[in-house]
Short mmCIF file of N, CA and C in Angstrom, two decimals:
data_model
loop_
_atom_site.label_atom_id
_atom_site.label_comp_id
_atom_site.label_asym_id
_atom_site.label_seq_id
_atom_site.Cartn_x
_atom_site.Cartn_y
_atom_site.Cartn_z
N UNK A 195 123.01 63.14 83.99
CA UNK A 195 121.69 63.66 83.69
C UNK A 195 120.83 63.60 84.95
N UNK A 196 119.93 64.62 85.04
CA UNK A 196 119.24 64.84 86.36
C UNK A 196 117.97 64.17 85.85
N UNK A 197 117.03 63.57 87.06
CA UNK A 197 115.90 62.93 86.28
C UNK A 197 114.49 63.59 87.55
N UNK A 198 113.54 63.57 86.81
CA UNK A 198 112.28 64.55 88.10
C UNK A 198 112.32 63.96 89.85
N UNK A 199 112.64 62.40 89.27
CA UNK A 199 112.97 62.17 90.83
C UNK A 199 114.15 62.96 91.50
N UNK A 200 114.81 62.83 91.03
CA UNK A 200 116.40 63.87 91.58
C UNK A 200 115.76 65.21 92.14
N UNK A 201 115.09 65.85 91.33
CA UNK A 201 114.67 67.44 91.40
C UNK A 201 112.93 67.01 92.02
N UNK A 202 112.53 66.98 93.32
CA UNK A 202 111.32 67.19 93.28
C UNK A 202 110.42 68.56 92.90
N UNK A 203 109.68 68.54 92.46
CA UNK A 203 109.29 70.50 92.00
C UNK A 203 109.75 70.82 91.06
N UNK A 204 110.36 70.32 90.20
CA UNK A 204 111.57 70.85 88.87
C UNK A 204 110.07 71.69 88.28
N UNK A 205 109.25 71.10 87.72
CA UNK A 205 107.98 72.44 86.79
C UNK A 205 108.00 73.87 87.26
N UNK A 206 108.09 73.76 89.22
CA UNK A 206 108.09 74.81 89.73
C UNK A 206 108.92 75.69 89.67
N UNK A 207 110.12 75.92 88.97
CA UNK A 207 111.64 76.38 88.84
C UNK A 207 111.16 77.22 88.18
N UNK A 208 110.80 76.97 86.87
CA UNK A 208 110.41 78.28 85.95
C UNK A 208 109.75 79.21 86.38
N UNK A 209 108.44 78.93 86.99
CA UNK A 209 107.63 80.17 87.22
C UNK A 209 108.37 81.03 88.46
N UNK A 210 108.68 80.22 89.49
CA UNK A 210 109.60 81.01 90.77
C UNK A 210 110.85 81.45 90.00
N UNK A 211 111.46 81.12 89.16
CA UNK A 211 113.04 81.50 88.11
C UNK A 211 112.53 83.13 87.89
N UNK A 212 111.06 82.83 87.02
CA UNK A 212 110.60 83.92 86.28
C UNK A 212 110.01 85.04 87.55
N UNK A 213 109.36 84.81 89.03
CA UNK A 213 109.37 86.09 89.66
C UNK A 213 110.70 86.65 89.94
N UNK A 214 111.87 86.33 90.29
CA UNK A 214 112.90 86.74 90.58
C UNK A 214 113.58 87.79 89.11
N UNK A 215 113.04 87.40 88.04
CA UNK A 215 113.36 87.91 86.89
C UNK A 215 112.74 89.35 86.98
N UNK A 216 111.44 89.18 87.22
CA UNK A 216 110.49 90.20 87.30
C UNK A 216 110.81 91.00 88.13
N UNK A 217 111.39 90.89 89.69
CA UNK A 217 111.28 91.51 90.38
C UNK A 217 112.91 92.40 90.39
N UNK A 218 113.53 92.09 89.20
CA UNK A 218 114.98 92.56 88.70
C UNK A 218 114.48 93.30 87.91
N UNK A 219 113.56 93.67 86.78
CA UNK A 219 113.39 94.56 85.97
C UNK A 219 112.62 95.24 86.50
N UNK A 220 111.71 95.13 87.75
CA UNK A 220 111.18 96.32 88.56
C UNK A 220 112.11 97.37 89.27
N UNK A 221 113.34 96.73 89.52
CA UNK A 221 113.98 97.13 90.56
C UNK A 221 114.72 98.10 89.89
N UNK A 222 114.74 97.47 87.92
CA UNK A 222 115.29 98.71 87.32
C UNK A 222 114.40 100.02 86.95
N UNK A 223 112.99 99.60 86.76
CA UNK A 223 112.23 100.46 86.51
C UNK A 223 111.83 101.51 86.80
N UNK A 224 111.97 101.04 88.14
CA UNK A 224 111.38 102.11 89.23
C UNK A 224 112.16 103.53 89.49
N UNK A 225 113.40 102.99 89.01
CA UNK A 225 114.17 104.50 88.50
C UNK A 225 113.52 105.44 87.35
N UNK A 226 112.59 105.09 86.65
CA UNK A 226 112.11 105.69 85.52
C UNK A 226 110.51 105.88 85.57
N UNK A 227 109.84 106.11 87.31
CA UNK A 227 108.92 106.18 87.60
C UNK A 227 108.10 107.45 87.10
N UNK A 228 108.76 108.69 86.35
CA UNK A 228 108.23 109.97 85.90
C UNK A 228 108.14 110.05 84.41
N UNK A 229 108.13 108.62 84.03
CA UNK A 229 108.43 108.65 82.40
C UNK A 229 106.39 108.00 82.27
N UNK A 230 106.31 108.14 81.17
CA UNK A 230 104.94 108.10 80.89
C UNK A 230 104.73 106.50 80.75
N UNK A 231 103.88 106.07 81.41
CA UNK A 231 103.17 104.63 81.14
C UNK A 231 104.04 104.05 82.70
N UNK A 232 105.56 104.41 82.88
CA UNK A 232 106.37 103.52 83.90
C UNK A 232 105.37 102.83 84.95
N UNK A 233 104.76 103.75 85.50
CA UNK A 233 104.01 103.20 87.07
C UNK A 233 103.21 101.99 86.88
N UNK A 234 102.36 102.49 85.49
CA UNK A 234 101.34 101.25 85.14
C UNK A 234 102.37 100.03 84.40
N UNK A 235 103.49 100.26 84.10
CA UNK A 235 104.27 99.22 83.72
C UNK A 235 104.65 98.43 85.18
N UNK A 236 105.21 99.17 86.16
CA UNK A 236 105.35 98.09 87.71
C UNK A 236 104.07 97.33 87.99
N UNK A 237 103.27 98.31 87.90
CA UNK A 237 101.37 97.39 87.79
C UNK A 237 101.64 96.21 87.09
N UNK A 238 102.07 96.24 85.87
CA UNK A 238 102.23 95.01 85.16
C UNK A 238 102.86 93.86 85.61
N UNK A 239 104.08 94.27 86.32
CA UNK A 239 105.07 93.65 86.84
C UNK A 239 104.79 93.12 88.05
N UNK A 240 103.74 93.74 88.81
CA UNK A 240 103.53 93.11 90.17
C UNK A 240 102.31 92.25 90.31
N UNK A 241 101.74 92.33 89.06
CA UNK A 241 100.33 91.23 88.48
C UNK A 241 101.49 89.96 88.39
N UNK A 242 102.06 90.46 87.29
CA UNK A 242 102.75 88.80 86.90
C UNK A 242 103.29 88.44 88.02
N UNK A 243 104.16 88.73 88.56
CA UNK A 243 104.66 88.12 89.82
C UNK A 243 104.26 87.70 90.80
N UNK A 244 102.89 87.96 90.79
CA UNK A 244 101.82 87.04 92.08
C UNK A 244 101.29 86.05 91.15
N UNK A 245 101.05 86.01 90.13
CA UNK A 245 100.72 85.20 88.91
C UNK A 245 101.88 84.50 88.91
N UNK A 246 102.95 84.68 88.51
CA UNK A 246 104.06 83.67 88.51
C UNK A 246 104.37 82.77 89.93
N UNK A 247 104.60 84.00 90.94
CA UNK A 247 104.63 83.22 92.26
C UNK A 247 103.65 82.29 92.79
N UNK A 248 102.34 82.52 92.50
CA UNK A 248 101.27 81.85 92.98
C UNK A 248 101.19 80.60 92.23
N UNK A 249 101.43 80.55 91.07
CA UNK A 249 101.33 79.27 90.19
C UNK A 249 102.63 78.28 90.80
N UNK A 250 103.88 78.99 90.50
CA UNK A 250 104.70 78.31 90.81
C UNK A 250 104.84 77.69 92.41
N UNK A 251 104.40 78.24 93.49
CA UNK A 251 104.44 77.85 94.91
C UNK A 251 103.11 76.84 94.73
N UNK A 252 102.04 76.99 94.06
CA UNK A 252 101.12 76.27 94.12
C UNK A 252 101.16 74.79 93.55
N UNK A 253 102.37 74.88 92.35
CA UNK A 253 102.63 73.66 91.93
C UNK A 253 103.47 72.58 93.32
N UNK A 254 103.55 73.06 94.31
CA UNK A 254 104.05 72.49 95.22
C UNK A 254 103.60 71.90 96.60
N UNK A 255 102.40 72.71 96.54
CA UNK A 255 101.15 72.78 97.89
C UNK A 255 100.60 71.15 97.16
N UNK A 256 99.96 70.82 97.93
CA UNK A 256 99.45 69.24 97.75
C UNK A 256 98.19 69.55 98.60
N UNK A 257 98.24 69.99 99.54
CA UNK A 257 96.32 70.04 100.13
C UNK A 257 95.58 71.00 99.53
N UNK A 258 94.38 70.08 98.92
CA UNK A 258 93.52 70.92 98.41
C UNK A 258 93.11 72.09 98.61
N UNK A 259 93.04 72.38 99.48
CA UNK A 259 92.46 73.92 99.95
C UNK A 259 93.60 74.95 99.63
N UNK A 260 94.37 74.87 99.93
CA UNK A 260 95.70 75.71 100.27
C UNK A 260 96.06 76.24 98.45
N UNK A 261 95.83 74.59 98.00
CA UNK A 261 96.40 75.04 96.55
C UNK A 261 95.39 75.51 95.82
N UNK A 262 94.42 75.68 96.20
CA UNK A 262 93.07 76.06 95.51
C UNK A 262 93.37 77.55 95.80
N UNK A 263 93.54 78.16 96.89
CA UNK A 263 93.73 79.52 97.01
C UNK A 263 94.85 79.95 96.75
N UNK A 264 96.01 79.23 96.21
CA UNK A 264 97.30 79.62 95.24
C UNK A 264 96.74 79.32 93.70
N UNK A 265 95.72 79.44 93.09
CA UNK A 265 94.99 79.02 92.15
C UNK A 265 94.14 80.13 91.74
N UNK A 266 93.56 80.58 92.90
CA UNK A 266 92.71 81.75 92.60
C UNK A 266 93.75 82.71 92.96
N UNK A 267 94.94 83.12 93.46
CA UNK A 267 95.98 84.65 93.23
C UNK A 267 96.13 83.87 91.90
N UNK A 268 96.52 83.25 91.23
CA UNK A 268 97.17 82.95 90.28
C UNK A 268 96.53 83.83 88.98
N UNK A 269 94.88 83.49 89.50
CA UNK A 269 93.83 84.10 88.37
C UNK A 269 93.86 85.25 88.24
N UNK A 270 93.88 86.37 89.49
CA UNK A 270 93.98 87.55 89.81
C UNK A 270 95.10 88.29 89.17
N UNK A 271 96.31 87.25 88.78
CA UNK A 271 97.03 88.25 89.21
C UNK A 271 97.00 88.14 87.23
N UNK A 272 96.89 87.31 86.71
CA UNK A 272 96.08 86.77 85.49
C UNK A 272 95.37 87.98 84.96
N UNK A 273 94.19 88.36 85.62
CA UNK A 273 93.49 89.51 85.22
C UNK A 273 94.51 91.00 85.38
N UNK A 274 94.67 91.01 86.49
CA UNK A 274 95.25 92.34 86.51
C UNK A 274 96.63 92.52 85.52
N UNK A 275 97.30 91.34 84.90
CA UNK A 275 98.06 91.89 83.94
C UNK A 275 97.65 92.45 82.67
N UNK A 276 96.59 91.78 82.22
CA UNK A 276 96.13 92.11 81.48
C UNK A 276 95.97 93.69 81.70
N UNK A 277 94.98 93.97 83.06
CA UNK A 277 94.03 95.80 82.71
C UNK A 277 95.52 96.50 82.58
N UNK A 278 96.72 96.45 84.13
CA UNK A 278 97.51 97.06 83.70
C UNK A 278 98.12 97.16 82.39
N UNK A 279 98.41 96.08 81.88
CA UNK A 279 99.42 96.36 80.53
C UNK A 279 98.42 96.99 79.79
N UNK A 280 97.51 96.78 79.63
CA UNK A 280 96.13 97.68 78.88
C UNK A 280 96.10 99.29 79.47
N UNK A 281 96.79 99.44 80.76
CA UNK A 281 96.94 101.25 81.11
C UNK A 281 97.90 101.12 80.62
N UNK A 282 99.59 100.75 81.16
CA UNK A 282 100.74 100.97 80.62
C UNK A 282 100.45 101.66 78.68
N UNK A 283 99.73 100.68 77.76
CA UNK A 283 100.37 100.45 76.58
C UNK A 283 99.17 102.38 76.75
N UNK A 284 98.25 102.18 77.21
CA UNK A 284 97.51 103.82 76.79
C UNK A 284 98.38 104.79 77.51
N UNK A 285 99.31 104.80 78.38
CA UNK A 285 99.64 105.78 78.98
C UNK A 285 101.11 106.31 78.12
N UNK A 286 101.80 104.92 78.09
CA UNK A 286 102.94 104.83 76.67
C UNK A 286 102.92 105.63 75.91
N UNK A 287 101.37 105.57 75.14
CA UNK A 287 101.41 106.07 73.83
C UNK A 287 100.58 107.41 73.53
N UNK A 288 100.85 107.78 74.99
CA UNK A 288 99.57 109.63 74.85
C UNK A 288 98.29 109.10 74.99
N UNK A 289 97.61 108.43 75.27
CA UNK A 289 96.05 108.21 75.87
C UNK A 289 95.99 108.32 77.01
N UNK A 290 96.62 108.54 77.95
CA UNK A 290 96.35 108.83 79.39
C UNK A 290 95.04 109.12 79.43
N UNK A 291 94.53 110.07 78.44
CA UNK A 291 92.81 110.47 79.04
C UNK A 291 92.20 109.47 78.95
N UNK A 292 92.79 108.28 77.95
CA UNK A 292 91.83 107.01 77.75
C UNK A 292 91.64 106.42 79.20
N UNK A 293 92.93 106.15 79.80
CA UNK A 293 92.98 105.78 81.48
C UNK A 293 91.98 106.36 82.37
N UNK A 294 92.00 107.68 81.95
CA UNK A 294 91.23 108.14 83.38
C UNK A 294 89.85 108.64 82.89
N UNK A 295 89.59 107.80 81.63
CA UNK A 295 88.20 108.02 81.54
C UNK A 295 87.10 106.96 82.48
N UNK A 296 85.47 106.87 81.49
CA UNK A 296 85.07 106.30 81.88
C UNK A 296 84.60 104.37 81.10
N UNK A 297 85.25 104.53 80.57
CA UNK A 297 85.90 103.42 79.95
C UNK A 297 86.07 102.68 79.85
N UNK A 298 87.60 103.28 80.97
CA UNK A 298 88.68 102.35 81.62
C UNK A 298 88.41 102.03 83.35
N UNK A 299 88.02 102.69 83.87
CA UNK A 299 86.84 102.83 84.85
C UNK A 299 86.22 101.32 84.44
N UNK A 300 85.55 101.66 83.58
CA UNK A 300 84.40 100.30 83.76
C UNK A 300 85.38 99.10 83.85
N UNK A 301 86.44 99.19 82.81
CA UNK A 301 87.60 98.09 82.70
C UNK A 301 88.12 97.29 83.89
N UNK A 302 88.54 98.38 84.70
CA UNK A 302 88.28 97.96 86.11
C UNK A 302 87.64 97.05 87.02
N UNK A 303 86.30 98.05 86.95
CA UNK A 303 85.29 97.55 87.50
C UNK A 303 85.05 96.35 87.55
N UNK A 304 85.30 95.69 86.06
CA UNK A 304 85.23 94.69 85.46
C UNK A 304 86.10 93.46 86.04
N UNK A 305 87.58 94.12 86.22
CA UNK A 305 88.73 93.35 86.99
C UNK A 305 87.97 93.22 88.43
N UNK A 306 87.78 93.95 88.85
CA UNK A 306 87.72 93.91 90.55
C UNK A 306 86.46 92.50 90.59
N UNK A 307 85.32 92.53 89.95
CA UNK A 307 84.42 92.00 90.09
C UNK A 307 84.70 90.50 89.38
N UNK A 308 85.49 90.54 88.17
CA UNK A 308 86.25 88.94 88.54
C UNK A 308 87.25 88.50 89.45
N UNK A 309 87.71 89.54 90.03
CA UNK A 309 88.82 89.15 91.06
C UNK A 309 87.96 88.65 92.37
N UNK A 310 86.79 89.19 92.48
CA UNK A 310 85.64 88.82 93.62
C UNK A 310 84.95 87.74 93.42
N UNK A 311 84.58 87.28 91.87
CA UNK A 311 83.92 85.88 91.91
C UNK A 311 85.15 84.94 91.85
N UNK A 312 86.51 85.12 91.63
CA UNK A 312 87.61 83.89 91.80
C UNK A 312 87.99 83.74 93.13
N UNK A 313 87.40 84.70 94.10
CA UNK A 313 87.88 84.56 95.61
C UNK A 313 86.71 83.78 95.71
N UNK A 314 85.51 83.94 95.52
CA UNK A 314 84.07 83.49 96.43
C UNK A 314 83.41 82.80 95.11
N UNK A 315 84.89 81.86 94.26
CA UNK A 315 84.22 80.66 93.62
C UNK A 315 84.00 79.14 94.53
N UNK A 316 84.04 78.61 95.57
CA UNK A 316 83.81 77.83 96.34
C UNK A 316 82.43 78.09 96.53
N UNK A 317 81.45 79.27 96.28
CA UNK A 317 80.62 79.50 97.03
C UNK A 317 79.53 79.37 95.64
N UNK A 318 80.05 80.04 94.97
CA UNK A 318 78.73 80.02 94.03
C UNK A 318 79.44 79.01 92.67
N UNK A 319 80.91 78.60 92.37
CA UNK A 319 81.23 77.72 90.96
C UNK A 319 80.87 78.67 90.02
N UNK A 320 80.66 79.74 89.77
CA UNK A 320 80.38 80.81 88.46
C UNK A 320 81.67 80.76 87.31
N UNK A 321 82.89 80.22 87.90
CA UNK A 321 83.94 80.09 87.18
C UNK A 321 84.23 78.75 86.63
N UNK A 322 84.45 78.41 87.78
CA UNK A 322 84.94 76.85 87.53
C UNK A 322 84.26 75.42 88.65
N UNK A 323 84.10 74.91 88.17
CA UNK A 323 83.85 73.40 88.78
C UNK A 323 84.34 72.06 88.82
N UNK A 324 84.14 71.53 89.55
CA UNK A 324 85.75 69.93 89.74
C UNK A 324 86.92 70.40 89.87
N UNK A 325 87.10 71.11 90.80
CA UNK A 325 88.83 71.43 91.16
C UNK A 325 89.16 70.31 91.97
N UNK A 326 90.60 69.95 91.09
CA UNK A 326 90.65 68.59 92.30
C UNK A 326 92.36 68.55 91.68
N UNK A 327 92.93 67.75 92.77
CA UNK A 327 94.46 67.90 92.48
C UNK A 327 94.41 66.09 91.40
N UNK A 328 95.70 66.76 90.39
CA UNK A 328 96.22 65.75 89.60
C UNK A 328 97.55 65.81 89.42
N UNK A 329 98.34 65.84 90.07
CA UNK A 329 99.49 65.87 90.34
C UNK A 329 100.24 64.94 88.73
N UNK A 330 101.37 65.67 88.43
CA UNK A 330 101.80 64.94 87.38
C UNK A 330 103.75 65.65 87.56
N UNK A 331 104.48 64.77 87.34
CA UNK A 331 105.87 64.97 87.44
C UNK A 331 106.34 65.73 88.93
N UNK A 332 105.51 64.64 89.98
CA UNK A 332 105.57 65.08 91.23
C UNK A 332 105.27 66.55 91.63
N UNK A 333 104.39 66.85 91.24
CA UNK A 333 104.14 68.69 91.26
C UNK A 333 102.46 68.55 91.49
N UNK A 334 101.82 69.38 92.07
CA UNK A 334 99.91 69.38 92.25
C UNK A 334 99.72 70.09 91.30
N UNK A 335 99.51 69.75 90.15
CA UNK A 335 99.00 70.48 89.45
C UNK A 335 97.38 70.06 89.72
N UNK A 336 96.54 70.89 88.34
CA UNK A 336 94.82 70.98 89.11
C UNK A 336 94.51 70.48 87.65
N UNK A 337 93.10 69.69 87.77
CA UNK A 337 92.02 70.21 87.23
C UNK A 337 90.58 70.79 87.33
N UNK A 338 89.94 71.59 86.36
CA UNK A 338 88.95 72.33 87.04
C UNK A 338 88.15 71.89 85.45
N UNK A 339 86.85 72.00 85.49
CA UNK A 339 86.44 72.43 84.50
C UNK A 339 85.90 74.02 84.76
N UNK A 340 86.13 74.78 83.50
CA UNK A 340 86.17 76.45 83.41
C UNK A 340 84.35 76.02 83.02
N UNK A 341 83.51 77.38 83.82
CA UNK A 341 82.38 77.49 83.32
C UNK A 341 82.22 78.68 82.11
N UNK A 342 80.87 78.90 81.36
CA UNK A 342 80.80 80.06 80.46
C UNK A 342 81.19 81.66 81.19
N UNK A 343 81.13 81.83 82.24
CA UNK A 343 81.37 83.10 82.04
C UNK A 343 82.90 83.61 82.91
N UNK A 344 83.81 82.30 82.27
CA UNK A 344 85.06 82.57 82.78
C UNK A 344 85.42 82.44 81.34
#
């Protein structure tokens, strides 16, 4: 039996397991780039995988700073799965006009401008406050407290 001392990083396996996963069903996808929704489905795929990668490499970073900004891609990439799979599932299913309205536009808008307060949360805390490492089963993990308009 293997024990966490044996494996330092073992938490980190899954999420790095899971980009390599991801980046295998892109690799199939992308053959099926003229089919309806596909493109915004790689969108999907390349959110999670900075989301997966960022969490998982971050469970490994130990200086604060470093893992704080593998913390915020993590968030990003967090949001953007969401809008994409939110184009994918309208483009899927015949709403494309829903996509390229004004809408989905704002939907956006919406992404970009939390993706801007999780970069330039050091500066103003609008998200979160007390980020500080708590490392548990030899891995940095964080805590933060989340504010209201995260």
């Amino acid at each position: 039996m293997v024990d966490a001392a044996t494996v330092p990083g073992w938490p980190a396996v899954g999420s790095l397991a899971a980009v390599v996963g991801i980046l295998a069903l892109a690799r199939y996808v992308v053959r099926y780039r003229d089919q309806p929704g596909a493109t915004w489905f790689l969108g999907v795929l390349a959110a999670q995988a900075l989301w997966c990668f960022a969490y998982g490499v971050g469970l490994l970073v130990f200086d604060p700073a470093v893992r704080l900004a593998f913390e915020a891609a993590a968030w990003i990439g967090i949001v953007w799965t969401g809008l994409t799979f939110l184009a994918f599932a309208l483009s899927y299913t015949g709403r494309s006009d829903v996509v390229a309205g004004p809408a989905f536009r704002a939907a956006v808008g919406v992404g970009v401008a939390v993706s801007l307060l999780v970069v330039t949360n050091p500066i103003h805390r609008a998200l979160w406050t007390g980020f500080r490492l708590d490392p548990v089963f030899g891995v940095a993990t964080v805590t933060y407290r989340l504010q209201p308009l995260a």
